[in-house]
Amino acid sequence: MPNVPNALLQQYVKLTEFLGLALGPDYEVALHDLTDKNRSIIAIANKHVSGREIGAPLTNVALSVLMDKSYETQDYRLHYFGVSAGGKELRSSTMFIKQNGRLIGMLCINFDDSRYQAVSGQILSLCHPDAFAKRVAHPSAADGASAAPPHRPETFRNSTEAVALDAISHELERLGVTAERLTSDERMQIIAGLEESGIFLLKGSVKDVAAGLCCSQASVYRYLTQIKKQ
């Protein structure tokens, strides 16, 4: 069992192992210790699901929870959309571990249902035409409605640099610009978006953001100072 300074989190380490064995190989169970956001995973079962290891950083969704403080009024968050490092879609749920009202950890379960989706598709194809099967599996898409999730999917990465680069790519795509041709106002908008997402809670993220936006670290700090003043 790893050395966990908090006695409450120590109990969850064994629970992580138990849930991984009880639920089976399609369920990843990850325990985060929030005292180190850059290396927050202290226990993980079925790590092949997301491709992460012990010591992986917080995800973009976990960082957003810290920023919006939704944990203050909720005990858990259920069935939201995630994407593994290998591109597989996951269904994720997170329980907030609190001690005297303070958030100290998160217990996350990430379910990979790709095997079941494949079997489901094969069964439907045996008795229905392909068009009908697609309409049943994805009714909103078949009706012409948008099937996009309301929030950014959770992305699972093994380094803080990768988490930061994901966030930068999202902001660049949202504005429809490239890092090499950013104006000062566009760079300000992107850094404001990154600040809101919680990226700067990670140590070393200023360096990663500066590299990703083709500017100096001093410029990033200057933009952050302006944003906080506003």
XYZ file of N, CA and C in Angstrom:
690
model
N 0.852 -1.200 0.000
C 0.000 0.000 0.000
C 0.886 1.247 0.000
N 0.626 2.231 -0.871
C 1.483 3.413 -0.941
C 1.408 4.248 0.324
N 2.442 5.068 0.541
C 2.475 5.949 1.696
C 1.562 7.139 1.459
N 0.437 7.172 2.172
C -0.543 8.247 2.020
C -0.618 9.009 3.330
N -0.274 10.307 3.336
C -0.212 11.054 4.598
C -1.560 11.204 5.291
N -2.645 11.268 4.544
C -3.952 11.478 5.152
C -4.584 10.134 5.515
N -4.985 9.993 6.786
C -5.533 8.715 7.268
C -6.836 8.356 6.573
N -7.664 9.348 6.251
C -8.933 9.077 5.576
C -8.674 8.530 4.167
N -7.765 9.153 3.441
C -7.448 8.679 2.093
C -6.816 7.288 2.129
N -6.087 6.985 3.203
C -5.470 5.669 3.329
C -6.515 4.564 3.240
N -7.712 4.815 3.811
C -8.788 3.823 3.762
C -9.285 3.622 2.327
N -9.248 4.670 1.522
C -9.745 4.589 0.151
C -8.779 3.851 -0.780
N -7.518 3.714 -0.383
C -6.552 2.994 -1.216
C -6.987 1.536 -1.371
N -7.332 0.903 -0.266
C -7.781 -0.489 -0.325
C -9.141 -0.591 -1.023
N -10.006 0.414 -0.841
C -11.298 0.423 -1.526
C -11.098 0.490 -3.039
N -10.116 1.247 -3.491
C -9.807 1.345 -4.919
C -9.466 -0.029 -5.492
N -8.622 -0.760 -4.782
C -8.247 -2.102 -5.218
C -9.475 -3.020 -5.238
N -10.286 -2.949 -4.174
C -11.474 -3.809 -4.071
C -12.465 -3.545 -5.209
N -12.756 -2.273 -5.472
C -13.721 -1.934 -6.520
C -13.220 -2.385 -7.894
N -11.921 -2.241 -8.130
C -11.369 -2.666 -9.408
C -11.548 -4.151 -9.634
N -11.347 -4.944 -8.585
C -11.513 -6.389 -8.687
C -12.983 -6.779 -8.772
N -13.830 -6.092 -7.999
C -15.249 -6.448 -7.952
C -15.985 -6.057 -9.235
N -15.665 -4.895 -9.798
C -16.377 -4.411 -10.981
C -15.863 -5.066 -12.267
N -14.587 -5.410 -12.312
C -14.047 -6.080 -13.486
C -13.178 -5.191 -14.354
N -12.574 -5.737 -15.389
C -11.531 -5.061 -16.164
C -11.994 -3.879 -17.004
N -13.296 -3.706 -17.189
C -13.775 -2.567 -17.979
C -13.977 -1.315 -17.124
N -13.755 -1.431 -15.833
C -13.926 -0.308 -14.915
C -12.577 0.081 -14.316
N -12.141 1.293 -14.622
C -10.963 1.829 -13.954
C -11.409 2.581 -12.705
N -10.684 2.389 -11.613
C -10.951 3.112 -10.366
C -9.674 3.868 -10.004
N -9.770 5.180 -9.848
C -8.592 6.007 -9.570
C -8.840 6.870 -8.340
N -7.856 6.909 -7.458
C -7.937 7.721 -6.239
C -6.969 8.882 -6.351
N -7.507 10.102 -6.200
C -6.697 11.321 -6.278
C -6.492 11.924 -4.890
N -5.259 12.301 -4.609
C -4.923 13.071 -3.408
C -4.677 14.507 -3.864
N -5.470 15.447 -3.355
C -5.412 16.820 -3.864
C -4.298 17.652 -3.248
N -3.471 17.052 -2.403
C -2.349 17.824 -1.865
C -1.257 18.038 -2.913
N -1.274 17.227 -3.982
C -0.319 17.414 -5.084
C -1.072 17.250 -6.398
N -1.514 18.360 -6.978
C -2.348 18.319 -8.179
C -1.581 17.814 -9.396
N -0.245 17.980 -9.377
C 0.562 17.547 -10.519
C 0.794 16.036 -10.537
N 0.736 15.406 -9.361
C 0.941 13.955 -9.247
C -0.125 13.401 -8.309
N -1.382 13.588 -8.695
C -2.468 13.383 -7.738
C -2.923 11.933 -7.591
N -2.728 11.090 -8.608
C -3.200 9.697 -8.491
C -2.288 8.917 -7.553
N -2.869 8.423 -6.448
C -2.087 7.661 -5.472
C -2.463 6.181 -5.484
N -3.551 5.823 -6.142
C -3.935 4.421 -6.300
C -4.797 4.302 -7.547
N -4.612 3.217 -8.301
C -5.406 3.041 -9.523
C -5.550 1.550 -9.817
N -6.763 1.145 -10.158
C -7.049 -0.233 -10.543
C -7.496 -0.262 -11.998
N -7.070 -1.266 -12.736
C -7.408 -1.407 -14.158
C -6.966 -0.180 -14.956
N -5.720 0.174 -14.773
C -5.188 1.406 -15.373
C -5.149 1.359 -16.897
N -5.302 0.177 -17.482
C -5.301 0.071 -18.948
C -6.487 0.805 -19.568
N -7.530 1.072 -18.784
C -8.722 1.730 -19.330
C -8.392 3.141 -19.824
N -7.705 3.932 -19.011
C -7.352 5.292 -19.421
C -5.907 5.421 -19.864
N -5.077 4.436 -19.518
C -3.663 4.504 -19.886
C -2.817 5.313 -18.927
N -3.353 5.619 -17.728
C -2.591 6.422 -16.771
C -1.864 5.537 -15.759
N -0.950 6.166 -15.017
C -0.177 5.484 -13.983
C -0.330 6.233 -12.661
N 0.119 5.612 -11.567
C 0.222 6.335 -10.293
C 1.141 7.530 -10.505
N 0.734 8.680 -10.005
C 1.504 9.909 -10.201
C 0.999 10.776 -11.334
N -0.047 10.321 -12.051
C -0.628 11.143 -13.125
C -1.323 12.362 -12.509
N -1.424 13.460 -13.256
C -2.014 14.691 -12.708
C -3.541 14.675 -12.737
N -4.117 15.707 -12.135
C -5.566 15.902 -12.218
C -5.984 16.122 -13.671
N -7.218 15.741 -13.998
C -7.760 15.952 -15.341
C -8.347 17.352 -15.465
N -8.722 17.711 -16.682
C -9.355 19.011 -16.906
C -10.664 19.144 -16.133
N -11.431 18.052 -16.030
C -12.700 18.106 -15.292
C -12.439 18.289 -13.803
N -11.458 17.577 -13.257
C -11.139 17.721 -11.835
C -10.680 19.146 -11.523
N -9.885 19.724 -12.409
C -9.442 21.111 -12.210
C -10.627 22.078 -12.238
N -11.585 21.828 -13.131
C -12.754 22.713 -13.210
C -13.600 22.613 -11.947
N -13.648 21.423 -11.341
C -14.388 21.257 -10.080
C -13.747 22.100 -8.980
N -12.421 22.127 -8.947
C -11.730 22.948 -7.956
C -12.003 24.435 -8.175
N -12.144 24.825 -9.445
C -12.372 26.232 -9.747
C -13.801 26.660 -9.463
N -14.787 25.822 -9.843
C -16.180 26.240 -9.652
C -16.729 25.872 -8.270
N -15.941 25.089 -7.502
C -16.295 24.709 -6.128
C -17.642 23.984 -6.038
N -17.978 23.239 -7.100
C -19.239 22.491 -7.084
C -19.260 21.419 -6.001
N -18.081 21.013 -5.549
C -17.997 20.016 -4.474
C -18.588 20.530 -3.155
N -18.723 21.853 -3.023
C -19.272 22.402 -1.786
C -20.750 22.073 -1.618
N -21.467 21.886 -2.731
C -22.902 21.595 -2.670
C -23.244 20.198 -3.183
N -22.249 19.463 -3.676
C -22.479 18.118 -4.201
C -21.510 17.144 -3.556
N -21.926 15.894 -3.441
C -21.059 14.851 -2.901
C -20.441 14.007 -4.009
N -21.006 14.076 -5.198
C -20.497 13.298 -6.318
C -21.014 13.877 -7.627
N -20.401 13.422 -8.718
C -20.827 13.788 -10.068
C -20.910 12.503 -10.877
N -22.050 12.272 -11.523
C -22.313 10.979 -12.140
C -22.381 11.030 -13.665
N -21.892 9.987 -14.307
C -22.126 9.666 -15.716
C -21.843 10.839 -16.669
N -20.627 11.334 -16.610
C -20.215 12.337 -17.586
C -19.246 11.700 -18.581
N -19.015 12.403 -19.670
C -18.295 11.849 -20.823
C -16.797 12.064 -20.688
N -16.015 11.005 -20.961
C -14.567 11.105 -20.936
C -13.951 10.440 -22.159
N -12.669 10.720 -22.397
C -11.940 10.119 -23.521
C -10.589 9.634 -22.999
N -10.270 8.359 -23.230
C -9.003 7.802 -22.768
C -7.851 8.327 -23.614
N -6.623 8.067 -23.154
C -5.444 8.491 -23.909
C -5.417 7.845 -25.289
N -6.041 6.668 -25.415
C -6.098 5.986 -26.699
C -7.289 6.362 -27.550
N -8.121 7.300 -27.078
C -9.257 7.786 -27.860
C -10.568 7.072 -27.596
N -10.618 6.142 -26.646
C -11.867 5.449 -26.346
C -12.779 6.329 -25.500
N -14.078 6.266 -25.800
C -15.052 7.020 -25.014
C -15.325 6.278 -23.704
N -15.345 7.024 -22.615
C -15.578 6.455 -21.293
C -16.754 7.144 -20.619
N -17.429 6.410 -19.745
C -18.461 7.018 -18.899
C -17.886 7.124 -17.494
N -17.833 8.336 -16.976
C -17.096 8.595 -15.746
C -18.003 9.109 -14.630
N -17.628 8.756 -13.408
C -18.316 9.249 -12.215
C -17.260 9.527 -11.148
N -17.480 10.559 -10.348
C -16.506 10.961 -9.337
C -17.195 11.237 -8.008
N -16.632 10.682 -6.941
C -17.091 10.994 -5.588
C -16.091 11.943 -4.938
N -16.605 13.001 -4.317
C -15.742 13.977 -3.659
C -15.479 13.523 -2.221
N -14.215 13.398 -1.876
C -13.828 12.979 -0.530
C -13.522 14.239 0.278
N -14.342 14.487 1.279
C -14.209 15.725 2.058
C -13.912 15.410 3.524
N -13.167 16.288 4.147
C -12.832 16.159 5.569
C -13.072 17.508 6.228
N -14.042 17.534 7.133
C -14.442 18.792 7.777
C -14.805 19.859 6.744
N -15.492 19.421 5.674
C -15.944 20.339 4.642
C -14.904 20.693 3.606
N -13.675 20.242 3.781
C -12.587 20.553 2.836
C -12.380 19.380 1.894
N -12.274 19.668 0.590
C -12.052 18.626 -0.407
C -10.601 18.169 -0.335
N -10.385 16.874 -0.030
C -9.023 16.354 0.092
C -8.696 15.310 -0.967
N -9.745 14.758 -1.614
C -9.485 13.737 -2.611
C -10.689 13.475 -3.488
N -10.497 12.661 -4.507
C -11.573 12.257 -5.402
C -11.416 10.774 -5.722
N -12.525 10.054 -5.688
C -12.539 8.652 -6.093
C -13.308 8.571 -7.406
N -12.639 8.172 -8.479
C -13.216 8.226 -9.819
C -13.352 6.828 -10.412
N -14.485 6.581 -11.066
C -14.717 5.326 -11.774
C -14.961 5.652 -13.236
N -14.162 5.040 -14.111
C -14.260 5.280 -15.551
C -14.582 3.958 -16.248
N -15.738 3.927 -16.916
C -16.239 2.691 -17.519
C -16.052 2.715 -19.029
N -15.384 1.695 -19.539
C -15.190 1.531 -20.981
C -16.221 0.523 -21.478
N -17.244 1.006 -22.194
C -18.323 0.112 -22.646
C -18.153 -0.301 -24.108
N -16.938 -0.141 -24.660
C -16.744 -0.412 -26.091
C -17.031 -1.872 -26.455
N -16.693 -2.790 -25.578
C -16.961 -4.205 -25.877
C -18.466 -4.471 -25.954
N -19.220 -3.810 -25.087
C -20.665 -4.025 -25.056
C -21.337 -3.341 -26.242
N -20.792 -2.183 -26.637
C -21.316 -1.492 -27.818
C -21.118 -2.357 -29.069
N -19.955 -2.996 -29.141
C -19.673 -3.840 -30.304
C -20.629 -5.027 -30.366
N -20.867 -5.677 -29.219
C -21.791 -6.810 -29.178
C -23.206 -6.356 -29.501
N -23.586 -5.187 -28.950
C -24.918 -4.641 -29.218
C -25.123 -4.400 -30.712
N -24.102 -3.826 -31.373
C -24.207 -3.564 -32.797
C -24.331 -4.835 -33.618
N -23.596 -5.865 -33.214
C -23.669 -7.139 -33.926
C -25.049 -7.775 -33.797
N -25.628 -7.694 -32.597
C -26.958 -8.276 -32.378
C -28.009 -7.544 -33.211
N -27.949 -6.198 -33.202
C -28.924 -5.415 -33.966
C -28.790 -5.675 -35.474
N -27.539 -5.850 -35.922
C -27.341 -6.056 -37.356
C -27.901 -7.395 -37.828
N -28.078 -8.326 -36.898
C -28.641 -9.625 -37.273
C -30.129 -9.538 -37.613
N -30.838 -8.606 -36.985
C -32.299 -8.578 -37.145
C -32.835 -7.301 -37.762
N -31.975 -6.275 -37.973
C -32.464 -5.013 -38.528
C -31.480 -4.487 -39.572
N -31.974 -3.716 -40.535
C -31.070 -3.048 -41.489
C -30.136 -2.085 -40.750
N -29.012 -1.776 -41.384
C -28.020 -0.910 -40.753
C -28.596 0.446 -40.363
N -29.411 1.041 -41.221
C -29.972 2.369 -40.933
C -30.816 2.333 -39.671
N -31.610 1.259 -39.502
C -32.445 1.142 -38.318
C -31.583 0.987 -37.067
N -30.539 0.179 -37.180
C -29.653 -0.047 -36.041
C -28.989 1.257 -35.602
N -28.550 2.058 -36.562
C -27.919 3.333 -36.225
C -28.905 4.283 -35.563
N -30.169 4.260 -36.043
C -31.177 5.142 -35.471
C -31.489 4.758 -34.022
N -31.471 3.463 -33.729
C -31.726 2.996 -32.369
C -30.558 3.329 -31.453
N -29.340 3.127 -31.963
C -28.149 3.359 -31.140
C -27.897 4.842 -30.901
N -28.223 5.683 -31.904
C -27.970 7.125 -31.791
C -29.206 7.905 -32.244
N -30.262 7.897 -31.446
C -31.524 8.513 -31.877
C -31.426 10.006 -32.140
N -30.652 10.727 -31.330
C -30.578 12.175 -31.522
C -29.877 12.524 -32.822
N -28.817 11.767 -33.155
C -28.090 12.027 -34.399
C -28.965 11.719 -35.602
N -29.782 10.664 -35.494
C -30.649 10.281 -36.608
C -31.723 11.327 -36.855
N -32.148 12.013 -35.805
C -33.186 13.031 -35.943
C -32.629 14.390 -36.357
N -31.325 14.439 -36.556
C -30.711 15.695 -36.978
C -30.361 16.609 -35.820
N -30.557 16.150 -34.584
C -30.234 16.973 -33.424
C -28.756 16.841 -33.101
N -28.231 17.820 -32.414
C -26.823 17.776 -32.051
C -26.607 16.739 -30.959
N -25.599 15.865 -31.159
C -25.301 14.842 -30.171
C -24.098 15.220 -29.314
N -23.613 16.455 -29.459
C -22.426 16.873 -28.728
C -22.728 17.010 -27.241
N -21.802 16.599 -26.385
C -22.019 16.737 -24.950
C -22.018 18.206 -24.559
N -22.730 18.578 -23.477
C -22.826 19.979 -23.093
C -21.513 20.545 -22.565
N -20.595 19.703 -22.106
C -19.333 20.165 -21.570
C -18.185 19.458 -22.288
N -16.980 20.023 -22.126
C -15.803 19.353 -22.664
C -15.678 17.971 -22.044
N -15.360 16.955 -22.849
C -15.155 15.631 -22.264
C -13.928 15.636 -21.359
N -13.918 14.754 -20.383
C -12.749 14.597 -19.535
C -11.671 13.862 -20.322
N -10.450 14.390 -20.284
C -9.341 13.753 -20.980
C -8.329 13.271 -19.947
N -7.784 12.079 -20.162
C -6.907 11.444 -19.195
C -5.478 11.450 -19.720
N -4.584 12.098 -18.976
C -3.195 12.233 -19.404
C -2.250 11.880 -18.265
N -1.008 11.523 -18.627
C -0.015 11.119 -17.639
C 0.939 12.239 -17.234
N 0.823 13.427 -17.847
C 1.724 14.530 -17.507
C 0.956 15.836 -17.492
N 1.448 16.790 -16.697
C 0.817 18.105 -16.634
C 0.979 18.846 -17.958
N 2.101 18.606 -18.662
C 2.310 19.246 -19.962
C 1.216 18.837 -20.941
N 0.852 17.548 -20.941
C -0.191 17.071 -21.850
C -1.546 17.658 -21.486
N -1.817 17.804 -20.184
C -3.077 18.423 -19.747
C -3.147 19.867 -20.241
N -2.037 20.593 -20.101
C -2.002 21.990 -20.541
C -2.152 22.106 -22.050
N -1.478 21.238 -22.800
C -1.562 21.295 -24.262
C -2.975 20.979 -24.755
N -3.659 20.051 -24.079
C -5.056 19.765 -24.416
C -5.912 21.018 -24.262
N -5.712 21.700 -23.132
C -6.507 22.894 -22.850
C -6.216 24.000 -23.855
N -4.938 24.175 -24.220
C -4.569 25.193 -25.214
C -5.192 24.862 -26.564
N -5.120 23.608 -26.977
C -5.707 23.198 -28.260
C -7.197 23.481 -28.298
N -7.865 23.222 -27.170
C -9.306 23.481 -27.097
C -9.595 24.967 -27.279
N -8.830 25.825 -26.611
C -9.060 27.269 -26.703
C -8.737 27.787 -28.106
N -7.662 27.286 -28.718
C -7.321 27.708 -30.082
C -8.413 27.301 -31.064
N -8.920 26.075 -30.898
C -9.993 25.590 -31.773
C -11.269 26.401 -31.572
N -11.540 26.742 -30.321
C -12.755 27.520 -30.009
C -12.727 28.886 -30.701
N -11.542 29.504 -30.755
C -11.421 30.815 -31.397
C -11.134 30.711 -32.890
N -10.782 29.506 -33.355
C -10.482 29.337 -34.767
C -9.196 30.014 -35.190
N -8.168 29.945 -34.335
C -6.895 30.604 -34.627
C -5.754 29.606 -34.409
N -4.553 30.007 -34.845
C -3.359 29.206 -34.582
C -2.444 29.979 -33.641
N -1.610 29.263 -32.898
C -0.755 29.896 -31.891
C 0.241 30.868 -32.511
N 0.684 30.568 -33.732
C 1.719 31.392 -34.366
C 1.202 32.759 -34.821
N -0.124 32.897 -34.976
C -0.677 34.135 -35.533
C -1.611 34.854 -34.559
N -1.423 34.639 -33.270
C -2.319 35.236 -32.271
C -2.077 36.738 -32.135
N -3.178 37.474 -32.037
C -3.074 38.881 -31.663
C -3.023 38.962 -30.139
N -2.721 40.141 -29.633
C -2.662 40.331 -28.186
C -4.021 40.060 -27.545
N -5.099 40.522 -28.185
C -6.443 40.300 -27.638
C -6.811 38.820 -27.647
N -6.442 38.122 -28.721
C -6.739 36.691 -28.803
C -5.974 35.918 -27.736
N -4.712 36.306 -27.535
C -3.914 35.628 -26.512
C -4.514 35.882 -25.127
N -5.015 37.092 -24.922
C -5.672 37.417 -23.651
C -6.911 36.554 -23.449
N -7.724 36.380 -24.502
C -8.930 35.545 -24.404
C -8.577 34.103 -24.071
N -7.535 33.599 -24.705
C -7.140 32.201 -24.482
C -6.646 32.006 -23.055
N -5.809 32.925 -22.586
C -5.279 32.789 -21.221
C -6.401 32.951 -20.198
N -7.378 33.807 -20.499
C -8.539 33.937 -19.607
C -9.314 32.631 -19.541
N -9.478 31.982 -20.698
C -10.156 30.689 -20.730
C -9.391 29.631 -19.966
N -8.060 29.638 -20.097
C -7.222 28.684 -19.375
C -7.276 28.924 -17.871
N -7.290 30.175 -17.482
C -7.407 30.516 -16.060
C -8.725 30.016 -15.490
N -9.799 30.223 -16.251
C -11.118 29.773 -15.796
C -11.190 28.250 -15.688
N -10.462 27.549 -16.549
C -10.504 26.083 -16.553
C -9.677 25.466 -15.437
N -8.831 26.266 -14.777
C -8.034 25.749 -13.666
C -6.654 25.257 -14.037
N -6.220 25.468 -15.270
C -4.914 24.976 -15.710
C -3.785 25.525 -14.840
N -3.913 26.769 -14.390
C -2.818 27.380 -13.645
C -2.753 26.907 -12.199
N -3.628 25.975 -11.825
C -3.492 25.307 -10.528
C -2.349 24.290 -10.559
N -1.934 23.889 -11.753
C -0.853 22.923 -11.911
C 0.495 23.624 -11.923
N 1.452 23.102 -11.163
C 2.798 23.675 -11.142
C 3.448 23.520 -12.517
N 4.124 24.564 -12.942
C 4.819 24.507 -14.225
C 3.939 24.798 -15.420
N 2.646 25.060 -15.182
C 1.735 25.253 -16.306
C 2.023 26.558 -17.054
N 2.545 27.572 -16.367
C 2.861 28.838 -17.041
C 3.897 28.601 -18.133
N 4.898 27.778 -17.826
C 5.926 27.456 -18.827
C 5.305 26.718 -20.014
N 4.412 25.757 -19.726
C 3.776 24.991 -20.801
C 2.878 25.870 -21.653
N 2.138 26.766 -21.014
C 1.238 27.666 -21.733
C 2.049 28.632 -22.597
N 3.135 29.170 -22.050
C 3.983 30.089 -22.822
C 4.512 29.404 -24.079
N 4.959 28.158 -23.935
C 5.473 27.423 -25.093
C 4.364 27.155 -26.100
N 3.182 26.798 -25.600
C 2.061 26.477 -26.483
C 1.501 27.678 -27.206
N 1.648 28.866 -26.620
C 1.113 30.093 -27.230
C 2.201 30.938 -27.879
N 3.419 30.401 -27.953
C 4.528 31.093 -28.628
C 4.796 32.477 -28.032
N 4.861 32.531 -26.702
C 5.175 33.796 -26.032
C 6.036 33.483 -24.821
N 6.467 34.508 -24.114
C 7.324 34.309 -22.954
C 6.494 34.036 -21.699
N 7.138 33.460 -20.697
C 6.466 33.247 -19.417
C 6.089 34.581 -18.781
N 6.951 35.577 -18.963
C 6.653 36.904 -18.421
C 5.362 37.450 -19.029
N 5.143 37.193 -20.318
C 3.918 37.660 -20.975
C 2.690 36.979 -20.375
N 2.813 35.669 -20.107
C 1.682 34.944 -19.515
C 1.353 35.524 -18.153
N 2.375 35.794 -17.321
C 2.130 36.385 -16.001
C 1.489 37.762 -16.128
N 1.920 38.531 -17.144
C 1.353 39.867 -17.348
C -0.114 39.775 -17.728
N -0.445 38.843 -18.620
C -1.854 38.655 -18.990
C -2.680 38.221 -17.786
N -2.140 37.322 -16.981
C -2.886 36.846 -15.802
C -3.140 37.985 -14.826
N -2.163 38.864 -14.664
C -2.347 40.027 -13.768
C -3.468 40.920 -14.278
N -3.498 41.155 -15.596
C -4.570 41.974 -16.188
C -5.928 41.323 -16.013
N -5.984 40.009 -16.216
C -7.251 39.270 -16.106
C -7.797 39.365 -14.677
N -6.922 39.205 -13.691
C -7.356 39.246 -12.294
C -7.815 40.640 -11.895
N -7.197 41.661 -12.497
C -7.622 43.038 -12.212
C -9.016 43.296 -12.773
N -9.308 42.689 -13.929
C -10.611 42.887 -14.567
C -11.713 42.152 -13.800
